[in-house]
Every structure is written in structure tokens, then in C-alpha cells.
Short mmCIF file of C-alpha atoms in Angstrom, two decimals:
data_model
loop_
_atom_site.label_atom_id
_atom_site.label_comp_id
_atom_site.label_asym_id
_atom_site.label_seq_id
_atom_site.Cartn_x
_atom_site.Cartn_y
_atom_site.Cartn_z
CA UNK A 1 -43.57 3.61 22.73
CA UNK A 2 -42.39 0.80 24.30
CA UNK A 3 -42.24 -1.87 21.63
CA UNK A 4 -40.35 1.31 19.59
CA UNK A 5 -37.81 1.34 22.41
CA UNK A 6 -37.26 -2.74 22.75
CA UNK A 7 -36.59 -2.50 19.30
CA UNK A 8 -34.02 0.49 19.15
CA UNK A 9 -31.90 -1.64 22.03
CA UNK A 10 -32.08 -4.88 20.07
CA UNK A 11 -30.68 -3.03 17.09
CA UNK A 12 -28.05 -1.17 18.81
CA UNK A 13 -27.34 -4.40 20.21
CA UNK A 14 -26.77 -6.51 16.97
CA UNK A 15 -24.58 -3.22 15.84
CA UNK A 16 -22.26 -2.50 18.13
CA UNK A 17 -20.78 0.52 17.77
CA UNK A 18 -17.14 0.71 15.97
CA UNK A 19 -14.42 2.82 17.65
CA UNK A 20 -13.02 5.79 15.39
CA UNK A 21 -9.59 6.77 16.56
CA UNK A 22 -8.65 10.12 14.93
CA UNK A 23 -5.21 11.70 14.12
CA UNK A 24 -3.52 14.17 12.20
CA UNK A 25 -0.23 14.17 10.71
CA UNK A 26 1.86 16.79 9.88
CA UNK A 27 5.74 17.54 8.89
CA UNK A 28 6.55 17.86 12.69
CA UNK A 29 5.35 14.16 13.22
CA UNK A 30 5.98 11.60 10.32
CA UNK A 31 8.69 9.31 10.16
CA UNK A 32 11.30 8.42 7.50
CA UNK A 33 11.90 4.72 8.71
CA UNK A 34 10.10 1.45 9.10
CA UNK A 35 11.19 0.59 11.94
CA UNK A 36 10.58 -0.59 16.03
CA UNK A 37 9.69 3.05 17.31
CA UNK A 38 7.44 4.95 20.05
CA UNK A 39 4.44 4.60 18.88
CA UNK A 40 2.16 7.97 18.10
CA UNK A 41 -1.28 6.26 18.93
CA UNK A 42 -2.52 2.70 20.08
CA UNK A 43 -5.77 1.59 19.07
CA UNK A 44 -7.55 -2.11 20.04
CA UNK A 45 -7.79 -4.59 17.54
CA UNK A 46 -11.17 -3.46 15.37
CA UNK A 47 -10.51 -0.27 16.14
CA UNK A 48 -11.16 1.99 12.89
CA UNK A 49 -8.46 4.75 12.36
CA UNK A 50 -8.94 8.10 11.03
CA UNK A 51 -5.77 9.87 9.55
CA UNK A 52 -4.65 12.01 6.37
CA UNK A 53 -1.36 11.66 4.83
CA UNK A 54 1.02 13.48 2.97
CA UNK A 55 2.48 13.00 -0.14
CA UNK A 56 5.40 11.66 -1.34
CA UNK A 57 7.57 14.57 -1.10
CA UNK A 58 6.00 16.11 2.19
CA UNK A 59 3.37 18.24 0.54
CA UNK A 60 6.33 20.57 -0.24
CA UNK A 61 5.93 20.96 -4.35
CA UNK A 62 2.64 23.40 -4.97
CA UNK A 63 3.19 25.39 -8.21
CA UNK A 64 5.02 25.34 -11.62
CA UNK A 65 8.41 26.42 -10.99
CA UNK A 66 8.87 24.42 -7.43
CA UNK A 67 11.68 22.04 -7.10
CA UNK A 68 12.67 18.47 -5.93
CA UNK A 69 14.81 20.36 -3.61
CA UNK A 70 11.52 21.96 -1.64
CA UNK A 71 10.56 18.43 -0.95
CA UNK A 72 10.77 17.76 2.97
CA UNK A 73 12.01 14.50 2.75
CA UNK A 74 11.18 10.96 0.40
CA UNK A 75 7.98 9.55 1.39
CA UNK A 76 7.11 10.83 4.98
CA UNK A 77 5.22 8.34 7.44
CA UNK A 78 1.87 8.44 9.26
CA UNK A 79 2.78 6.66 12.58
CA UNK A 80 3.54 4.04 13.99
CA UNK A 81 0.15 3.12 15.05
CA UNK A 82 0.21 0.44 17.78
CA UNK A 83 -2.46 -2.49 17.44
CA UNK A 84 -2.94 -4.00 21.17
CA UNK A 85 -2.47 -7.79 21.43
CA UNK A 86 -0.05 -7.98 18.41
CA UNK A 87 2.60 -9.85 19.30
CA UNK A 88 5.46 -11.53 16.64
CA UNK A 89 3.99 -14.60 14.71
CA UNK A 90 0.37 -13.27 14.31
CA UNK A 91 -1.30 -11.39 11.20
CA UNK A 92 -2.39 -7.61 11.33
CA UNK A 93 -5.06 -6.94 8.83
CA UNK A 94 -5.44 -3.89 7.64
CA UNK A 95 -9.27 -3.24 6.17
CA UNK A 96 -9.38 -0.18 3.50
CA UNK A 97 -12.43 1.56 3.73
CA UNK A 98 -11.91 4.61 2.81
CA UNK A 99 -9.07 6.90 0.56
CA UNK A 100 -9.93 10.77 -0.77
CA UNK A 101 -7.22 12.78 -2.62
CA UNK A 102 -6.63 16.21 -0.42
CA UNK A 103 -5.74 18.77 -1.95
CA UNK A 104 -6.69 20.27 -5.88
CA UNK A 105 -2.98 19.56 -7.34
CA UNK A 106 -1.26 15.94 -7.44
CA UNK A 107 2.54 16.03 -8.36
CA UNK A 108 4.58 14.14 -11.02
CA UNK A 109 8.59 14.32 -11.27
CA UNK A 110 11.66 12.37 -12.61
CA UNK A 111 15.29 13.29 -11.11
CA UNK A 112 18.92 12.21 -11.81
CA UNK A 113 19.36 9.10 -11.24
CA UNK A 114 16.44 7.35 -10.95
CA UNK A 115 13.72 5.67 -12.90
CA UNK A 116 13.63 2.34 -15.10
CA UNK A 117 14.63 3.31 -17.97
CA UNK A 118 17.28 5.73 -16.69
CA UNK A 119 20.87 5.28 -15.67
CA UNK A 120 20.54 4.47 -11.74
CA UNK A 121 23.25 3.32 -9.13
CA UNK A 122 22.46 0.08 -10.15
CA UNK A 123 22.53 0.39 -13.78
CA UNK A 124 25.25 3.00 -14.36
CA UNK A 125 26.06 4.32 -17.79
CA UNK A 126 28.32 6.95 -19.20
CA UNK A 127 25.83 9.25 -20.92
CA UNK A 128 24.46 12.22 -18.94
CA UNK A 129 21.74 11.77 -16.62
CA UNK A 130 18.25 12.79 -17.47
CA UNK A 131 17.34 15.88 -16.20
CA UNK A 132 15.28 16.95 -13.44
CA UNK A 133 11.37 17.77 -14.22
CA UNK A 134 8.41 18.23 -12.42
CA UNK A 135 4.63 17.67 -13.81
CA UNK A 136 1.61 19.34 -12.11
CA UNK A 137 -1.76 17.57 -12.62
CA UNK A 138 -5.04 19.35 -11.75
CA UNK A 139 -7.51 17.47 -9.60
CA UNK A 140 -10.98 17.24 -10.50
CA UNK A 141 -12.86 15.75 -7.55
CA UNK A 142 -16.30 16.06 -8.88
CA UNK A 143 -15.24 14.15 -12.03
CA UNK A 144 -12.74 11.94 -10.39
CA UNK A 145 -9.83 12.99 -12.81
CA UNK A 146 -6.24 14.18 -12.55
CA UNK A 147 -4.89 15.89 -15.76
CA UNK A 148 -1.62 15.38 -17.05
CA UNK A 149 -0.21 18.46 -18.46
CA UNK A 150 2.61 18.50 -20.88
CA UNK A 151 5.37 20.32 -20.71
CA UNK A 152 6.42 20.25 -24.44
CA UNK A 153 3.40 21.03 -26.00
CA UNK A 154 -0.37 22.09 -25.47
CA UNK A 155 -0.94 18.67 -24.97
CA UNK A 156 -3.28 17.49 -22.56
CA UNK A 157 -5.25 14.33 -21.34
CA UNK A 158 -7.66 13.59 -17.96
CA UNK A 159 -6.49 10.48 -16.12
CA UNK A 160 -8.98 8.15 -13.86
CA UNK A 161 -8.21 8.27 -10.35
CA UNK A 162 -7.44 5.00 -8.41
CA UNK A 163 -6.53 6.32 -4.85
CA UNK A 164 -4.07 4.33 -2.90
CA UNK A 165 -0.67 4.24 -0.32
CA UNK A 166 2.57 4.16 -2.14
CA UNK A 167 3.79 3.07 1.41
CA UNK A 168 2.24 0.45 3.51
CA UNK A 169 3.82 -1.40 5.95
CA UNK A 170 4.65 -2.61 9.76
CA UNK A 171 8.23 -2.64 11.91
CA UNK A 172 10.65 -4.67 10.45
CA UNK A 173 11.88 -8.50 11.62
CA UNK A 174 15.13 -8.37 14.32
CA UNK A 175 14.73 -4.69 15.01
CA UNK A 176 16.05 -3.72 11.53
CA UNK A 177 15.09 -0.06 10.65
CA UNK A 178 14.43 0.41 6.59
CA UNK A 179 14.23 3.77 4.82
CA UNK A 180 10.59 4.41 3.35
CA UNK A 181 11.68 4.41 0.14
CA UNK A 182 12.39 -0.19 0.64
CA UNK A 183 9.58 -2.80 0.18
CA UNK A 184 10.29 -5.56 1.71
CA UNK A 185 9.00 -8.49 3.68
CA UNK A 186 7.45 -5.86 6.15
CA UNK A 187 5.56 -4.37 3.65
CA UNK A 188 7.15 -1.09 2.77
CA UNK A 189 7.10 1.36 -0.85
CA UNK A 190 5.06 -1.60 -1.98
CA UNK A 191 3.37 0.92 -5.14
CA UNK A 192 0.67 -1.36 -4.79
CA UNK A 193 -2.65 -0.30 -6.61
CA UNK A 194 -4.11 -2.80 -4.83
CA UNK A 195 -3.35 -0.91 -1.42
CA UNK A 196 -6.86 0.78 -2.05
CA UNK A 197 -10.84 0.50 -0.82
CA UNK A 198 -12.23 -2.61 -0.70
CA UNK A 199 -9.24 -4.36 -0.02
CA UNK A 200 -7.59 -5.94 3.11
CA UNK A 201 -4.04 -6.18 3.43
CA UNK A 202 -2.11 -8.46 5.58
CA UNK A 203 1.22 -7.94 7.46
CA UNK A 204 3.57 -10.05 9.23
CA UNK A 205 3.51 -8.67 12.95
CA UNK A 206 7.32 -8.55 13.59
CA UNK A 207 7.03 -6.75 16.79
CA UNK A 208 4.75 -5.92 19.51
CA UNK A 209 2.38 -3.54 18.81
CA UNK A 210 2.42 -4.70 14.65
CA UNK A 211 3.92 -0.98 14.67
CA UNK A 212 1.96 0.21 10.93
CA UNK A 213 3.01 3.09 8.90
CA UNK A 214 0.99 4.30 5.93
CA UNK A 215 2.19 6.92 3.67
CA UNK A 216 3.02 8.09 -0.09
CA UNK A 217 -0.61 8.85 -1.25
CA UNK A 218 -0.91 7.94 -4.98
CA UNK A 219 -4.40 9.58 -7.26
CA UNK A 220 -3.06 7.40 -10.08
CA UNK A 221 -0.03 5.05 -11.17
CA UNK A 222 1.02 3.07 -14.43
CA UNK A 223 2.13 -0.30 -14.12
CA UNK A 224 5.92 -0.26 -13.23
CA UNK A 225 5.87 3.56 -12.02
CA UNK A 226 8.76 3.89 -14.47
CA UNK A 227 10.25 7.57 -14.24
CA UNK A 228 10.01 6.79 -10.24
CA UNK A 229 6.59 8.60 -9.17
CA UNK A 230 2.70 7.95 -9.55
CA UNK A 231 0.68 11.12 -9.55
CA UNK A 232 1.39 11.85 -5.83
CA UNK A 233 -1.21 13.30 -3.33
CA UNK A 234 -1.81 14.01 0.16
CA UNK A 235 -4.59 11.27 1.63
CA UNK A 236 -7.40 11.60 3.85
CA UNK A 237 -8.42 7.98 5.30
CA UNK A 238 -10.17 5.62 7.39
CA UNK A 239 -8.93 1.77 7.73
CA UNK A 240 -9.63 -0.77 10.06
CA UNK A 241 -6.92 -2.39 12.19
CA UNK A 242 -7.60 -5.72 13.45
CA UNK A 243 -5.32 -9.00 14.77
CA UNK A 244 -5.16 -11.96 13.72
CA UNK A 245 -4.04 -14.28 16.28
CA UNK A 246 -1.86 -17.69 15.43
CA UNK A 247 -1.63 -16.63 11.88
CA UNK A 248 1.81 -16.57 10.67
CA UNK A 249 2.52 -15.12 6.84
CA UNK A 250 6.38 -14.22 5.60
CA UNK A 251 5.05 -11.49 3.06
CA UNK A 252 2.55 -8.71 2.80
CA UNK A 253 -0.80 -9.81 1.37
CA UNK A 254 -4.17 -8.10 -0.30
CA UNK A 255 -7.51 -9.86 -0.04
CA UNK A 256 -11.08 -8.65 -1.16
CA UNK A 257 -14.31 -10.20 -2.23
CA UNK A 258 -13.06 -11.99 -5.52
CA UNK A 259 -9.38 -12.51 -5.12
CA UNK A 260 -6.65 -13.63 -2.77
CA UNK A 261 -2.97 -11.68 -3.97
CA UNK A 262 0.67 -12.02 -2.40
CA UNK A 263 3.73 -9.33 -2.72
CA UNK A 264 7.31 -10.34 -4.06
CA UNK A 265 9.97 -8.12 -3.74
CA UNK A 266 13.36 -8.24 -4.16
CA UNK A 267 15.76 -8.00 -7.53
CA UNK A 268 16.15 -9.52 -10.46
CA UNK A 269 12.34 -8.80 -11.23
CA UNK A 270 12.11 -13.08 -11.42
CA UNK A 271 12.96 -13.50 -8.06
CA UNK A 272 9.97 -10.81 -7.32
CA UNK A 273 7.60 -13.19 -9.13
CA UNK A 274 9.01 -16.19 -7.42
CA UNK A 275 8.61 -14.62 -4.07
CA UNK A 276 4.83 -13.82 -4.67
CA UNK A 277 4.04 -17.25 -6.71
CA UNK A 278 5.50 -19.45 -3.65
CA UNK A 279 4.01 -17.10 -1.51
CA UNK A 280 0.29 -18.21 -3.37
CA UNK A 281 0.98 -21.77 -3.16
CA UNK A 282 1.59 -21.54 0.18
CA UNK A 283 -1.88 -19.68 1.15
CA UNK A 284 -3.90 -21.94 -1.09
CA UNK A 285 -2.55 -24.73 0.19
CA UNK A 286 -3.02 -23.45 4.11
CA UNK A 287 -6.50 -22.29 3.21
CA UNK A 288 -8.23 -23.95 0.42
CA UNK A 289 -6.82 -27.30 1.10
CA UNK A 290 -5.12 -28.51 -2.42
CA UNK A 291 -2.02 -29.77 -2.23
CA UNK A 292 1.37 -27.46 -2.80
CA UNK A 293 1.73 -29.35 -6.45
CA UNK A 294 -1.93 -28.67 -7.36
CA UNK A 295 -2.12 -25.14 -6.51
CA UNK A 296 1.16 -24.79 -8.41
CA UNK A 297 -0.20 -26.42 -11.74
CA UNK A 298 -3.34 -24.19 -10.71
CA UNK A 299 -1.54 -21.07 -10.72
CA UNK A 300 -0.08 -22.03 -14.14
CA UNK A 301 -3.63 -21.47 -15.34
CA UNK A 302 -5.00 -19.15 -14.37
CA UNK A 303 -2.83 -16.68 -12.05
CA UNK A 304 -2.51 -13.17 -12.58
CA UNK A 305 0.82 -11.08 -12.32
CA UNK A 306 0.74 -7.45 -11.90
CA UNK A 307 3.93 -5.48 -11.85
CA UNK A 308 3.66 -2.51 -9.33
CA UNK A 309 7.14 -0.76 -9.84
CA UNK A 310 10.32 -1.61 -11.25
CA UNK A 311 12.10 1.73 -9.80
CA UNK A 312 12.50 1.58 -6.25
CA UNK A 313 15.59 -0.33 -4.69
CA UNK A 314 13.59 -3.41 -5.02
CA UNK A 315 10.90 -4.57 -7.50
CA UNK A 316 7.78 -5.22 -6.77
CA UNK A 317 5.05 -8.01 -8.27
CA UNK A 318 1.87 -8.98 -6.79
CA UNK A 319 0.37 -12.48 -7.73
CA UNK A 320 -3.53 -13.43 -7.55
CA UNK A 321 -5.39 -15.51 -8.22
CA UNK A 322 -9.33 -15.44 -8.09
CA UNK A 323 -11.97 -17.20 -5.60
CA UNK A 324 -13.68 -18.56 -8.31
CA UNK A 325 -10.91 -21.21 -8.98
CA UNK A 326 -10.34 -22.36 -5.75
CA UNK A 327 -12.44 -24.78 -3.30
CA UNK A 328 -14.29 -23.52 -0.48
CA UNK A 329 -12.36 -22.30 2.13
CA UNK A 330 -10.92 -24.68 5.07
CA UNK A 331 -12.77 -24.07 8.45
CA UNK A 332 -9.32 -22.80 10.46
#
């Protein structure tokens, strides 16, 4: 009995136990804004967080026949979620461990006015605008599917699901407030596939507290999100929150076991890649140790560029590269 009990306190000892934080969002609490705000919750750094989402258009669209107009708002906020001993000039790193789809119905739409190959307010045309319509796609949990339904025909096709936030992303630099529809260098309406389990992503901390808002659940997106919306869901998840002190990044970054990835955004969609690309160089060079020139001639290789969306009000690429190319990592 007493050997069994030594042993239970050495193990609870090399595992210490991991804080869940738990809290639920709803209409009456989400936020339309990036921006410096009260926050709704403040957790310590390693702290894991426990939260659902909604989706892009406030859980408002149910059923055939439903509207854009229904929609509560675009792209409603969990948060802000307050990380203590954040302060401007570190790195908040944001662990995924966990995304479910919740609800049975995700929601697909185009409207007036947007999309990428649609007139837009910043490619006007003369001819009418496209007009609105709204997609509902089944959920199959057991099976892991969504299934896109057309609207045309008797058409239909089951679609993989790759949960993931649509919006990701911490208070902006000089108190600026952004709408959540703008990715940025806070992070932001990144679209970002890779915003998904397994994989950390890294924020500048522009102001105390790191301030993070996650939103805009995705079950599935195409590369580019071109008629403006993945197959959007309500989220239930669990991330880890933890500070990284002295660590000082310009853009939004995605880690995981096999690659290291960095977010351009901005228009033209060239400037997007150059964002990201420079954005690589910069983090092999700080981290791997080759020089700015190598890791450029490097990336000419063998880098990988994904495009996330080409819709919102700026594009978004991420650029990777994997661990298998590089040198060990530096001792920092």
C-alpha cells in the first residue's frame, strides 16, 4: 500500500495538472472588432481554454429559405481572452488541441458584391451583380463529412471535414480597432486551414493582456474561399494559451511537428507572398542559424505557398517550409 501510494505522488508530480478555463459564448457577448477591449476572461500563461464559437454569420441561417439578412452580424468574436504576463514585444502562442463542428448543418452563401470572381468595391464593373444564394450542407459527424447540396440540380457530393477558425487573432498595434472581417498583422480573417489541431499559432502581443479573439468556425474551405465563405459552423474548442517572453515576430505564424509557416496579407496578392516569404527568411535565419541569403535561395527550393483567400479586404498567403530542410534548431 505504501509503495502504491509513493508511486501515485511521484506521478502526479511529473504531471502536473493543466488548468481548464471554461466559457461560453453567445450573441449577447461576442465582439465585432479586433481591438484593445475589457477583457471577458484572463487565464495564466499555460492555461488551457475551453470555449465554443459561432459561426460566421452568428448562428442565425438554419433552414432552406433563410436569408443573409437573418445573419446577426459578419463573423462574431469569442473574447478577448486576457493572457497574464503579456506585455507588447513578446509572442503569444496559441496551441490547437482540439476543434468539433456543433451543430448538424454548416452554411454556404455568396452575396452582392463580394467574392473573387465577382464585381466587388474594389473591382467594380457595369454588369449586374450576382445574386444572393445560400447553400445548406448536412453534417455527418460519424463519417466526418459535410454534403454540398446543389441548388440546380439533384446533384450531390460529401466533402472531408478539416475543422478550423476563419478568425484568429490578438488586439491590434497603437490601439487601432479592425472589423473581423480584416487580416492583418494582428492576425485577423486569416481563412487559414492551417488554424486547426495540431498546430500552434503565433501572435504578435501588441498590448497587455495579448487580448485573443477566435471566431468564424470553418468544417471545410477551398483554396482562395472564392464566392467569400467556407462551409461555416459553430465550434466547440480547447487551445492552449501560453507566453512567450522576449520573442518579438511582426506577423502571425503556424508551427507543428514537420513545418514552420508565416502569414502575408495585404493586396496585390504579390505583396501577400512577399510579406510571408520575408517573413520565413527572417525566422530561419533567427532560429536555424543560416544566413538571410541562404534561407532565401533555400526557400527557392523547396518552399511551399498556400493561398488561403483571395476575397476578404486583404489577401491572404501562408509560406512554409518543412523541418526536414533546415539545420537543427539554435539553442535561444
Amino acid at each position: 500500500m505504501i509503495v502504491r501510494l509513493l508511486a501515485v505522488l511521484l506521478l502526479s508530480r511529473a504531471v502536473p495538472a493543466q488548468n481548464v478555463v471554461h466559457y461560453t459564448t453567445t450573441n449577447a457577448n461576442v465582439k465585432y472588432l479586433f481591438a484593445t477591449a475589457e477583457p471577458v476572461l484572463r487565464l495564466k500563461s499555460g492555461d488551457i481554454l475551453d470555449t465554443n464559437t459561432l459561426d460566421c454569420f452568428g448562428n442565425g441561417l438554419k433552414k432552406p429559405g433563410d436569408t443573409l439578412s437573418m445573419a446577426t452580424g459578419d463573423n462574431p468574436l469569442a473574447g478577448p481572452f486576457y493572457v497574464e504576463g503579456a506585455e507588447p514585444g513578446d509572442t503569444l502562442a496559441v496551441k490547437i488541441l482540439d476543434l468539433q463542428v456543433d451543430g448538424e448543418t454548416g452554411v454556404g452563401a455568396f452575396a452582392p458584391g463580394f467574392g473573387a470572381i465577382n464585381e466587388t468595391n474594389y473591382t467594380p464593373m457595369l454588369h449586374a451583380p450576382l445574386p444572393e444564394r445560400v447553400w445548406f450542407y448536412p453534417i455527418d459527424h460519424a463519417g466526418n463529412t459535410a454534403t454540398f447540396k446543389a441548388l440546380d440540380s439533384d446533384f450531390s457530393v460529401k466533402i472531408p471535414m478539416h475543422p478550423f477558425f476563419g478568425c484568429m487573432g490578438v488586439a491590434p498595434a497603437n490601439g487601432e480597432a479592425r472589423s473581423s472581417v480584416v487580416p492583418a498583422e494582428f492576425g485577423g480573417n486569416m481563412d487559414s486551414p492551417q488554424a486547426s489541431v495540431g498546430n500552434t499559432v503565433y501572435f504578435p502581443v501588441n498590448a497587455k493582456g495579448g487580448l485573443l479573439y477566435i471566431g468564424d468556425g470553418h468544417a471545410a474551405m477551398g483554396d482562395g474561399e472564392i464566392a467569400g465563405t467556407a462551409i461555416e459552423v459553430p465550434l466547440k474548442a480547447r487551445v492552449q494559451l501560453s507566453v512567450i517572453k522576449g520573442r518579438t515576430i511582426s506577423w502571425p505564424e503556424f508551427e507543428n511537428d514537420d513545418t514552420i509557416m508565416t502569414v502575408g496579407a495585404y493586396r496585390p496578392l504579390d505583396d501577400a507572398v512577399r510579406i510571408a516569404m520575408t517573413e520565413l527568411v527572417h525566422w530561419i535565419h533567427q532560429d536555424y542559424g543560416l544566413s538571410e541569403l541562404d534561407a532565401y535561395e533555400l526557400l527557392s527550393q523547396v518552399a511551399k505557398i498556400h493561398l488561403n483567400e483571395m476575397v476578404d479586404p486583404n489577401y491572404v498567403v501562408v509560406a512554409g517550409i518543412e523541418k526536414k530542410y533546415l539545420p537543427a534548431k539554435k539553442k535561444l
